[in-house]
XYZ file of C-alpha atoms in Angstrom:
453
model
C -34.992 82.042 332.479
C -34.600 85.507 330.672
C -34.541 89.035 331.130
C -37.731 90.473 331.552
C -37.267 93.117 330.777
C -57.138 87.174 294.815
C -56.867 88.328 291.966
C -57.500 91.809 290.053
C -56.348 95.392 290.171
C -54.015 97.754 288.262
C -50.679 98.938 289.910
C -50.517 102.597 290.587
C -47.315 103.743 292.012
C -49.038 106.539 294.578
C -48.244 105.866 297.864
C -50.992 106.082 300.645
C -50.783 107.688 304.471
C -52.957 106.596 307.062
C -52.641 107.938 310.735
C -55.020 107.024 313.836
C -52.497 107.111 316.549
C -51.635 109.955 318.753
C -48.978 112.284 317.244
C -45.314 111.533 318.065
C -45.922 107.905 319.188
C -44.068 105.127 317.528
C -47.590 104.092 315.955
C -48.212 107.295 314.558
C -44.674 107.360 312.939
C -45.078 103.854 311.255
C -48.672 104.935 310.138
C -47.328 107.886 308.591
C -44.796 106.109 306.182
C -45.740 105.735 302.620
C -47.690 102.632 301.836
C -48.010 101.422 298.002
C -50.232 98.604 296.342
C -48.715 95.186 296.295
C -47.905 95.201 292.583
C -46.197 98.779 292.582
C -42.784 99.012 292.097
C -41.383 100.379 295.165
C -39.056 98.761 297.307
C -38.083 99.532 300.870
C -34.170 99.272 301.699
C -32.391 97.793 304.639
C -29.509 100.776 304.415
C -25.809 99.975 305.198
C -26.090 103.168 307.554
C -28.779 100.773 309.771
C -26.576 97.732 309.788
C -23.747 99.399 311.209
C -25.924 99.922 314.225
C -26.079 96.086 315.010
C -25.215 95.932 318.463
C -25.849 92.839 320.583
C -27.169 93.285 324.287
C -29.432 91.474 326.814
C -32.554 92.631 324.847
C -31.739 90.708 321.804
C -29.446 88.068 322.447
C -30.402 84.175 322.915
C -29.472 82.548 326.101
C -27.089 79.960 326.097
C -28.023 76.326 325.289
C -26.195 73.833 327.046
C -24.366 71.054 325.414
C -26.607 68.251 327.094
C -29.650 69.207 325.185
C -32.384 66.961 324.498
C -32.896 65.413 320.881
C -36.545 65.026 319.250
C -35.430 61.959 317.258
C -32.532 59.540 316.581
C -33.501 59.222 313.124
C -32.776 62.239 311.522
C -31.322 65.453 311.456
C -33.642 68.638 311.716
C -33.357 72.152 310.758
C -35.493 74.492 309.031
C -39.144 74.260 310.652
C -42.484 75.788 310.263
C -46.082 74.899 311.774
C -48.892 74.038 309.904
C -51.279 76.928 309.464
C -54.107 78.524 307.728
C -53.538 80.982 304.829
C -53.979 83.860 307.508
C -50.849 82.560 309.286
C -52.374 81.204 312.271
C -50.901 78.225 313.430
C -53.503 75.676 313.636
C -54.347 72.242 315.175
C -55.885 69.279 313.373
C -58.493 66.833 315.313
C -56.384 67.927 318.410
C -52.796 67.492 317.060
C -50.382 69.995 316.683
C -48.328 69.496 313.516
C -44.895 70.873 312.313
C -42.808 70.312 309.433
C -38.821 70.342 309.168
C -36.109 69.844 306.538
C -34.605 66.470 307.693
C -31.678 64.050 306.756
C -30.623 60.934 307.869
C -28.603 61.030 311.229
C -26.011 58.781 309.873
C -24.425 61.234 307.489
C -22.318 64.339 308.716
C -24.397 67.010 309.873
C -22.617 69.308 307.617
C -23.812 67.130 304.496
C -27.297 67.475 305.219
C -28.165 70.126 302.923
C -27.730 67.957 299.889
C -29.875 65.032 300.973
C -32.787 67.317 302.456
C -36.155 66.003 302.608
C -39.306 67.995 303.855
C -40.401 65.504 307.359
C -43.336 66.042 309.612
C -43.888 65.861 313.354
C -47.278 65.531 315.509
C -48.037 66.598 318.735
C -50.835 66.794 321.645
C -49.030 69.087 323.836
C -46.938 71.063 321.260
C -43.830 70.279 322.499
C -43.344 66.033 322.729
C -42.821 65.539 318.875
C -43.265 62.215 317.173
C -41.551 61.770 313.632
C -43.959 60.816 311.414
C -41.696 60.442 308.141
C -41.498 62.307 304.976
C -44.482 64.250 303.879
C -44.122 63.711 300.113
C -44.128 59.955 298.477
C -40.623 59.141 296.986
C -39.997 60.023 293.411
C -42.726 62.942 293.298
C -40.730 66.069 294.454
C -38.975 68.385 291.997
C -35.486 69.234 292.266
C -32.787 66.769 293.554
C -33.445 67.988 297.439
C -36.494 69.413 299.296
C -35.480 72.520 300.863
C -37.794 74.904 303.058
C -41.292 76.588 302.693
C -44.629 76.892 304.219
C -47.919 74.500 304.554
C -51.330 75.817 304.760
C -54.385 73.517 305.504
C -58.078 74.235 304.618
C -60.423 71.435 305.882
C -58.367 68.390 305.381
C -56.809 69.569 302.572
C -52.951 71.032 302.766
C -51.086 72.541 300.323
C -47.369 72.495 300.822
C -45.200 75.021 299.182
C -41.348 74.541 299.124
C -37.890 75.056 297.001
C -36.729 72.422 294.361
C -33.427 72.761 295.117
C -31.107 71.324 292.409
C -31.975 69.933 289.109
C -34.960 67.080 288.841
C -33.273 64.104 289.715
C -29.642 65.615 290.203
C -28.668 63.039 293.012
C -26.549 64.495 295.680
C -24.503 67.181 294.280
C -23.317 70.118 296.522
C -22.064 72.262 293.210
C -25.596 72.394 291.713
C -27.171 75.725 292.978
C -30.591 75.561 290.927
C -33.468 76.939 292.841
C -37.262 76.924 292.303
C -40.338 77.673 293.894
C -42.959 74.757 293.911
C -46.147 73.419 295.224
C -48.156 70.375 296.035
C -51.423 69.568 297.499
C -52.295 66.169 299.485
C -54.803 65.727 302.517
C -53.980 65.203 306.205
C -55.578 62.214 308.514
C -55.763 61.543 312.165
C -56.954 59.150 314.716
C -56.101 58.892 318.618
C -52.878 57.530 317.701
C -51.072 59.631 315.015
C -51.008 61.890 312.084
C -50.176 60.832 308.471
C -50.538 62.474 304.974
C -51.838 61.135 301.800
C -51.556 62.532 298.049
C -48.688 64.965 297.135
C -48.233 63.687 293.402
C -49.007 66.756 291.613
C -45.968 69.057 292.073
C -45.507 72.259 289.804
C -42.984 74.803 289.673
C -44.495 78.101 290.430
C -41.871 80.463 290.079
C -38.136 81.038 288.439
C -36.316 84.044 288.785
C -36.462 86.521 285.467
C -32.832 87.870 285.434
C -34.565 91.457 285.921
C -36.196 91.660 289.514
C -34.292 88.494 290.462
C -31.334 87.261 289.730
C -31.111 83.608 287.769
C -28.499 80.809 288.997
C -26.577 81.896 285.298
C -26.183 85.504 286.439
C -24.935 84.387 289.892
C -21.990 82.332 288.815
C -19.880 85.464 288.327
C -19.981 86.096 292.409
C -18.027 84.699 295.159
C -21.132 84.633 297.562
C -24.255 82.117 298.044
C -27.106 82.278 295.678
C -30.761 82.266 296.492
C -34.463 81.851 294.999
C -35.861 80.062 297.865
C -38.200 79.714 300.805
C -41.788 80.584 299.737
C -44.222 82.149 302.740
C -47.710 81.940 301.759
C -50.131 84.217 303.165
C -53.347 86.276 302.800
C -53.075 89.937 302.926
C -55.962 91.368 305.274
C -55.647 94.664 303.195
C -57.063 93.528 300.115
C -58.145 89.746 300.627
C -55.207 88.264 298.099
C -53.126 85.749 298.452
C -49.118 86.099 298.226
C -45.959 84.368 298.649
C -42.848 85.917 300.195
C -39.265 84.402 299.122
C -35.636 84.922 299.550
C -34.142 86.421 296.038
C -31.138 88.391 294.892
C -31.274 91.447 292.959
C -31.467 90.602 289.194
C -28.106 91.344 287.004
C -24.744 89.492 286.888
C -23.312 89.235 289.819
C -20.995 92.129 290.509
C -22.399 94.574 288.117
C -24.741 96.257 290.754
C -23.683 99.690 291.696
C -24.073 100.812 295.248
C -26.455 103.876 295.319
C -27.152 106.316 297.928
C -30.498 104.956 298.920
C -28.820 101.588 299.706
C -26.370 103.258 301.873
C -28.182 105.810 303.816
C -26.477 108.325 306.103
C -23.188 106.892 306.610
C -20.909 107.863 309.390
C -17.749 110.226 308.661
C -14.874 107.909 307.526
C -16.978 104.989 306.552
C -15.843 103.805 303.085
C -17.665 101.166 301.186
C -15.645 98.363 300.203
C -15.719 97.669 296.160
C -16.816 93.979 296.607
C -19.970 95.317 298.683
C -21.710 95.296 295.262
C -21.629 91.445 295.094
C -24.019 91.541 298.345
C -27.690 91.821 296.992
C -30.147 89.752 299.103
C -33.751 90.860 298.857
C -37.332 89.912 299.888
C -39.352 88.882 296.872
C -43.270 88.511 296.350
C -45.707 86.672 294.396
C -49.105 87.069 293.909
C -51.743 84.121 293.405
C -53.485 84.184 289.777
C -55.689 81.500 290.809
C -57.899 80.387 293.548
C -56.010 76.781 293.660
C -52.600 78.751 294.416
C -50.958 76.813 291.622
C -50.643 79.983 289.481
C -48.466 82.953 290.635
C -47.280 86.078 289.016
C -43.592 87.586 289.925
C -43.719 91.177 291.638
C -40.812 93.533 292.663
C -39.199 92.501 295.730
C -40.632 94.466 298.678
C -37.501 94.859 300.404
C -33.529 95.042 299.489
C -30.484 94.680 301.261
C -28.075 95.740 298.419
C -24.674 96.501 299.190
C -25.633 94.903 302.992
C -26.304 91.580 302.982
C -26.592 88.621 300.497
C -29.164 86.414 302.271
C -32.461 87.071 303.271
C -33.386 83.504 304.127
C -36.934 82.652 304.978
C -38.894 85.681 304.959
C -41.990 85.511 306.753
C -44.424 88.595 308.431
C -46.705 88.975 311.212
C -49.666 91.363 310.874
C -50.203 92.706 314.239
C -51.899 96.049 315.491
C -52.663 97.476 312.225
C -49.064 97.063 311.407
C -47.096 94.585 309.198
C -43.802 93.104 310.738
C -41.340 91.483 308.441
C -38.675 88.845 309.345
C -35.671 87.369 307.724
C -32.944 85.362 309.189
C -29.136 86.031 308.121
C -25.646 85.028 308.813
C -22.661 86.624 310.039
C -20.797 85.436 306.972
C -23.433 86.887 304.645
C -22.898 90.751 305.517
C -21.326 92.768 303.194
C -17.590 93.788 303.642
C -17.069 96.229 306.541
C -20.438 95.240 308.055
C -21.490 92.344 310.367
C -23.778 90.872 312.920
C -24.794 87.669 314.704
C -26.355 84.810 312.946
C -30.144 85.280 313.931
C -33.539 86.973 313.195
C -33.900 90.634 311.752
C -36.951 92.547 311.374
C -38.470 95.490 309.948
C -41.851 97.255 310.215
C -44.391 98.936 307.985
C -47.998 100.112 307.820
C -48.732 97.751 304.648
C -47.262 94.641 302.755
C -45.320 96.926 300.360
C -44.629 100.083 302.418
C -41.487 102.112 303.379
C -40.231 99.208 305.880
C -37.749 100.620 308.526
C -35.497 98.367 310.750
C -36.738 97.355 314.342
C -34.483 98.584 317.074
C -32.760 100.948 314.630
C -30.376 98.526 313.204
C -33.028 95.214 312.455
C -31.330 92.899 314.961
C -34.159 91.201 316.635
C -32.772 88.171 318.240
C -29.058 86.789 317.588
C -26.682 84.158 319.010
C -24.540 85.024 321.730
C -21.105 85.924 321.189
C -19.747 82.827 323.112
C -21.349 80.779 320.792
C -22.046 82.045 317.682
C -23.439 78.923 315.574
C -25.949 78.171 318.815
C -28.928 78.004 316.851
C -30.839 79.463 313.656
C -33.524 79.665 311.245
C -35.753 81.320 313.629
C -39.609 81.507 312.551
C -41.647 84.455 314.720
C -45.054 83.368 314.891
C -48.308 85.513 315.434
C -48.242 84.961 318.894
C -44.373 86.415 318.846
C -43.302 82.728 320.133
C -39.892 82.201 317.998
C -38.821 78.607 317.124
C -35.514 77.670 315.941
C -33.134 74.918 315.711
C -30.003 73.730 317.298
C -27.003 74.242 315.089
C -23.729 73.538 316.862
C -22.791 73.684 320.539
C -18.648 74.496 320.905
C -17.447 72.815 323.906
C -14.554 73.885 326.096
C -10.954 73.144 325.572
C -10.321 69.372 326.668
C -13.726 68.348 326.435
C -15.353 66.636 323.742
C -15.467 68.186 320.068
C -18.456 70.700 318.871
C -22.072 69.172 319.484
C -24.087 69.057 316.360
C -27.927 70.004 317.077
C -30.158 68.916 314.370
C -33.028 69.522 317.147
C -35.247 72.143 318.026
C -33.828 75.000 320.729
C -36.085 76.277 323.023
C -38.685 78.347 322.084
C -38.362 82.204 323.051
C -40.992 85.128 323.325
C -40.795 88.284 322.005
C -42.631 91.767 323.398
C -42.658 94.065 320.238
C -43.891 97.903 321.013
C -43.909 100.017 317.892
C -40.153 100.034 316.375
C -38.797 98.214 319.417
C -38.360 94.502 319.962
C -37.407 92.767 323.407
C -36.847 88.936 324.270
C -38.326 88.424 327.488
C -38.817 84.555 328.166
C -37.287 81.322 327.628
C -39.796 78.154 326.988
C -39.438 74.750 326.561
C -37.536 72.953 323.973
C -39.378 72.856 320.597
C -42.872 74.412 321.981
C -45.077 75.432 319.001
C -48.543 75.744 320.172
C -51.397 76.837 318.036
C -52.405 80.387 317.802
C -55.728 79.052 316.775
C -57.332 76.166 318.379
C -59.488 74.440 315.510
C -61.154 71.313 315.406
C -61.395 68.792 312.159
C -64.966 69.782 311.941
C -64.311 73.498 312.450
C -61.914 73.787 309.836
C -64.368 72.402 306.957
C -64.543 75.410 304.645
C -62.825 77.715 306.627
C -59.366 79.144 306.040
């Protein structure tokens, strides 16, 4: 156990402020921050001065996972995982079944090679923790790219729309040097009986977004840099403020790698004596935004990023958000090795809070660290996903054993689910639950789902 502890409107770059909370409270401070329309150009910043405050303690560190953890399936490695949701981000069931999606690769290949053979698989369960592997979501030969990377999946009635990263060139084969990434979608139908869940369709794949080279770096621009590149991980949602549908994704600031010049707004109030290494300019992660321009969610407009991590971190993976108590909690995952020189933080999930989708986000806990790996097991788990009920799922990566025992134990299965408590600008990990426990946040039957979102 743990410590207790769609589609119209013009962009006008004029901030709005609203506050109804008691003066001086966290809620009032958050509400008082500037808000902008989603199409505006304002981009919040994860500042270098904030990242310097990253410290692991009992409120933000995952409990140790033993090396004899249970494995969900002997067929495939499992890593990035997300639940089936409606467009309002609620985790839903279908005909009494809980359904999740994971990146998968055959267990007969080396764990480290899984990325280049990734396919989106699905699992289903009656109790939200005893998962049965259902196979690949997409029929063979239809998805774009040469492998399928992470995204999100929404259901309306029995109609399912998947958003994913088309990684690599189309029909490019197994090629770790091919870093091309595009955002794609496809739709199908979900079916279920008393014994199992299955899908049909998913033959209408379409690329919905590529980087423009200005807001978001292209693969060609990235070649001048020494660090990992990104244009991936679409997370779809309806914004309650305007009723429109958007996608968050991971990107990098547009321009040739290394050409970015660190600015005062990227740095913040640095402590005396802190110098910014020259190579920090290569680290330009951001969280991008798309706006739907058609009701079938197959046409999208590229908007400016809502958050940048220039000179702080190169990787803002799997961005997602939670709308809670009139605030927007924005989460992203990152690695130790993607922090810019002179900074560090554990592999884990980092978070920010603001009054609206495009607003002056500030880091939770002053540094943004929400939940990181314990120092004894720095690669223990990764790819955290925070659900509306503040449960956090992730996968087990690598468990290092003691000298004289067997070598590293590779996970490729879901980790224990953790529960967060969030109060204003502070978060705390408060409970450890079962392995892979991903319950619905909205109980929905098949009949109830027809015509709903």
